[in-house]
Amino acid sequence: MKRIFIVFAMLIACVSMTMAQEKQASIKFEKINYNFGKFSEKEPVQKCVFTFVNQGTAPLVINQAIASCGCTIPSFTKTPIKPGEKGEIKVTYNGRGTFPGHFKKTITVRSNGVTELTRLYIEGVMEEAK
């Protein structure tokens, strides 16, 4: 009877250890802030790229990238990113029709990673055209 109990306990321990090592994706951005600096109202469209790597053990999928304003448009890698590989989120800011001055916008990224939600920030100063 003791042997059956010991074998059963070892089986449970092995199963729980296997479940604890479940594969998961993990997103890691090189940077989460981008500053355009100063630019003229004559050239209101500015672009940047946020690069990330999947540091997990499962494929990473970006579910959505949503900007806090209609003047900011993110586009992202649609295919799953394998462990160790890189992906990118391209952001276009269009200041046409907005007032000159400082701006700061947020891009909310949702993924299947351990950290499901990440916020990226862009900012800059659009100077009045002279």
mmCIF file of N, CA and C in Angstrom, residues 53-102:
data_model
loop_
_atom_site.group_PDB
_atom_site.id
_atom_site.type_symbol
_atom_site.label_atom_id
_atom_site.label_comp_id
_atom_site.label_asym_id
_atom_site.label_seq_id
_atom_site.Cartn_x
_atom_site.Cartn_y
_atom_site.Cartn_z
ATOM 1 N N VAL A 53 11.241 41.829 -29.300
ATOM 2 C CA VAL A 53 11.683 40.446 -29.476
ATOM 3 C C VAL A 53 10.796 39.544 -28.617
ATOM 4 N N ASN A 54 10.550 38.339 -29.093
ATOM 5 C CA ASN A 54 9.816 37.347 -28.322
ATOM 6 C C ASN A 54 10.828 36.598 -27.461
ATOM 7 N N GLN A 55 10.831 36.878 -26.167
ATOM 8 C CA GLN A 55 11.759 36.236 -25.244
ATOM 9 C C GLN A 55 11.154 34.991 -24.603
ATOM 10 N N GLY A 56 9.982 34.596 -25.054
ATOM 11 C CA GLY A 56 9.311 33.435 -24.488
ATOM 12 C C GLY A 56 9.671 32.145 -25.194
ATOM 13 N N THR A 57 8.867 31.116 -24.908
ATOM 14 C CA THR A 57 9.096 29.794 -25.482
ATOM 15 C C THR A 57 7.971 29.375 -26.426
ATOM 16 N N ALA A 58 7.012 30.245 -26.656
ATOM 17 C CA ALA A 58 5.891 29.981 -27.559
ATOM 18 C C ALA A 58 5.786 31.137 -28.551
ATOM 19 N N PRO A 59 5.134 30.925 -29.691
ATOM 20 C CA PRO A 59 4.958 32.024 -30.655
ATOM 21 C C PRO A 59 4.182 33.199 -30.050
ATOM 22 N N LEU A 60 4.618 34.404 -30.384
ATOM 23 C CA LEU A 60 3.998 35.636 -29.897
ATOM 24 C C LEU A 60 3.078 36.190 -30.976
ATOM 25 N N VAL A 61 1.868 36.553 -30.578
ATOM 26 C CA VAL A 61 0.906 37.131 -31.511
ATOM 27 C C VAL A 61 0.479 38.498 -30.987
ATOM 28 N N ILE A 62 0.623 39.530 -31.822
ATOM 29 C CA ILE A 62 0.117 40.858 -31.479
ATOM 30 C C ILE A 62 -1.349 40.863 -31.872
ATOM 31 N N ASN A 63 -2.231 41.027 -30.892
ATOM 32 C CA ASN A 63 -3.671 41.030 -31.155
ATOM 33 C C ASN A 63 -4.152 42.374 -31.675
ATOM 34 N N GLN A 64 -3.624 43.465 -31.106
ATOM 35 C CA GLN A 64 -4.010 44.793 -31.565
ATOM 36 C C GLN A 64 -3.037 45.843 -31.069
ATOM 37 N N ALA A 65 -2.994 46.942 -31.801
ATOM 38 C CA ALA A 65 -2.232 48.130 -31.412
ATOM 39 C C ALA A 65 -3.153 49.313 -31.686
ATOM 40 N N ILE A 66 -3.543 49.998 -30.624
ATOM 41 C CA ILE A 66 -4.525 51.083 -30.730
ATOM 42 C C ILE A 66 -3.901 52.381 -30.240
ATOM 43 N N ALA A 67 -4.055 53.433 -31.032
ATOM 44 C CA ALA A 67 -3.532 54.751 -30.662
ATOM 45 C C ALA A 67 -4.575 55.526 -29.874
ATOM 46 N N SER A 68 -4.090 56.458 -29.074
ATOM 47 C CA SER A 68 -4.974 57.274 -28.240
ATOM 48 C C SER A 68 -5.645 58.396 -29.026
ATOM 49 N N CYS A 69 -5.264 58.558 -30.293
ATOM 50 C CA CYS A 69 -5.774 59.674 -31.092
ATOM 51 C C CYS A 69 -5.799 59.277 -32.559
ATOM 52 N N GLY A 70 -6.701 59.854 -33.315
ATOM 53 C CA GLY A 70 -6.800 59.570 -34.735
ATOM 54 C C GLY A 70 -5.628 60.082 -35.554
ATOM 55 N N CYS A 71 -4.829 60.961 -34.981
ATOM 56 C CA CYS A 71 -3.678 61.501 -35.700
ATOM 57 C C CYS A 71 -2.481 60.549 -35.658
ATOM 58 N N THR A 72 -2.613 59.467 -34.903
ATOM 59 C CA THR A 72 -1.531 58.493 -34.757
ATOM 60 C C THR A 72 -2.012 57.147 -35.261
ATOM 61 N N ILE A 73 -1.269 56.558 -36.209
ATOM 62 C CA ILE A 73 -1.685 55.292 -36.801
ATOM 63 C C ILE A 73 -0.583 54.251 -36.633
ATOM 64 N N PRO A 74 -0.843 53.204 -35.839
ATOM 65 C CA PRO A 74 0.129 52.123 -35.710
ATOM 66 C C PRO A 74 -0.167 50.995 -36.704
ATOM 67 N N SER A 75 0.881 50.338 -37.170
ATOM 68 C CA SER A 75 0.734 49.111 -37.956
ATOM 69 C C SER A 75 1.742 48.120 -37.374
ATOM 70 N N PHE A 76 1.378 46.840 -37.369
ATOM 71 C CA PHE A 76 2.214 45.870 -36.662
ATOM 72 C C PHE A 76 2.330 44.561 -37.420
ATOM 73 N N THR A 77 3.297 43.765 -37.016
ATOM 74 C CA THR A 77 3.542 42.450 -37.582
ATOM 75 C C THR A 77 2.341 41.562 -37.293
ATOM 76 N N LYS A 78 1.702 41.047 -38.336
ATOM 77 C CA LYS A 78 0.483 40.247 -38.173
ATOM 78 C C LYS A 78 0.769 38.759 -37.961
ATOM 79 N N THR A 79 1.881 38.272 -38.462
ATOM 80 C CA THR A 79 2.200 36.857 -38.331
ATOM 81 C C THR A 79 2.790 36.561 -36.949
ATOM 82 N N PRO A 80 2.618 35.335 -36.438
ATOM 83 C CA PRO A 80 3.208 34.987 -35.139
ATOM 84 C C PRO A 80 4.733 35.110 -35.186
ATOM 85 N N ILE A 81 5.303 35.622 -34.112
ATOM 86 C CA ILE A 81 6.744 35.790 -34.007
ATOM 87 C C ILE A 81 7.277 34.623 -33.185
ATOM 88 N N LYS A 82 8.170 33.858 -33.765
ATOM 89 C CA LYS A 82 8.728 32.681 -33.097
ATOM 90 C C LYS A 82 9.629 33.111 -31.942
ATOM 91 N N PRO A 83 9.839 32.230 -30.967
ATOM 92 C CA PRO A 83 10.747 32.547 -29.855
ATOM 93 C C PRO A 83 12.124 32.977 -30.365
ATOM 94 N N GLY A 84 12.615 34.079 -29.829
ATOM 95 C CA GLY A 84 13.917 34.611 -30.211
ATOM 96 C C GLY A 84 13.901 35.530 -31.418
ATOM 97 N N GLU A 85 12.795 35.594 -32.140
ATOM 98 C CA GLU A 85 12.726 36.442 -33.324
ATOM 99 C C GLU A 85 12.192 37.834 -32.992
ATOM 100 N N LYS A 86 12.400 38.757 -33.940
ATOM 101 C CA LYS A 86 11.982 40.152 -33.747
ATOM 102 C C LYS A 86 10.753 40.479 -34.586
ATOM 103 N N GLY A 87 10.033 41.481 -34.118
ATOM 104 C CA GLY A 87 8.903 42.049 -34.844
ATOM 105 C C GLY A 87 8.949 43.545 -34.659
ATOM 106 N N GLU A 88 8.017 44.260 -35.299
ATOM 107 C CA GLU A 88 8.034 45.712 -35.162
ATOM 108 C C GLU A 88 6.634 46.299 -35.250
ATOM 109 N N ILE A 89 6.513 47.447 -34.619
ATOM 110 C CA ILE A 89 5.298 48.240 -34.701
ATOM 111 C C ILE A 89 5.715 49.582 -35.284
ATOM 112 N N LYS A 90 5.160 49.904 -36.458
ATOM 113 C CA LYS A 90 5.462 51.164 -37.131
ATOM 114 C C LYS A 90 4.369 52.158 -36.753
ATOM 115 N N VAL A 91 4.787 53.363 -36.410
ATOM 116 C CA VAL A 91 3.847 54.398 -35.986
ATOM 117 C C VAL A 91 4.019 55.630 -36.866
ATOM 118 N N THR A 92 2.887 56.144 -37.367
ATOM 119 C CA THR A 92 2.887 57.370 -38.157
ATOM 120 C C THR A 92 2.068 58.412 -37.414
ATOM 121 N N TYR A 93 2.695 59.549 -37.152
ATOM 122 C CA TYR A 93 2.004 60.681 -36.537
ATOM 123 C C TYR A 93 1.753 61.711 -37.626
ATOM 124 N N ASN A 94 0.514 62.193 -37.729
ATOM 125 C CA ASN A 94 0.166 63.208 -38.719
ATOM 126 C C ASN A 94 -0.387 64.431 -37.980
ATOM 127 N N GLY A 95 0.425 65.469 -37.901
ATOM 128 C CA GLY A 95 0.033 66.679 -37.188
ATOM 129 C C GLY A 95 -0.741 67.681 -38.035
ATOM 130 N N ARG A 96 -1.057 67.311 -39.268
ATOM 131 C CA ARG A 96 -1.816 68.210 -40.151
ATOM 132 C C ARG A 96 -3.183 68.479 -39.521
ATOM 133 N N GLY A 97 -3.543 69.742 -39.434
ATOM 134 C CA GLY A 97 -4.836 70.120 -38.865
ATOM 135 C C GLY A 97 -4.837 70.255 -37.357
ATOM 136 N N THR A 98 -3.690 70.048 -36.721
ATOM 137 C CA THR A 98 -3.608 70.224 -35.265
ATOM 138 C C THR A 98 -2.830 71.498 -34.964
ATOM 139 N N PHE A 99 -2.955 71.966 -33.741
ATOM 140 C CA PHE A 99 -2.240 73.170 -33.334
ATOM 141 C C PHE A 99 -0.775 72.855 -33.088
ATOM 142 N N PRO A 100 0.108 73.767 -33.461
ATOM 143 C CA PRO A 100 1.531 73.575 -33.164
ATOM 144 C C PRO A 100 1.745 73.502 -31.656
ATOM 145 N N GLY A 101 2.831 72.869 -31.278
ATOM 146 C CA GLY A 101 3.172 72.755 -29.867
ATOM 147 C C GLY A 101 3.548 71.324 -29.503
ATOM 148 N N HIS A 102 3.694 71.098 -28.215
ATOM 149 C CA HIS A 102 4.099 69.786 -27.709
ATOM 150 C C HIS A 102 2.926 68.805 -27.772
#
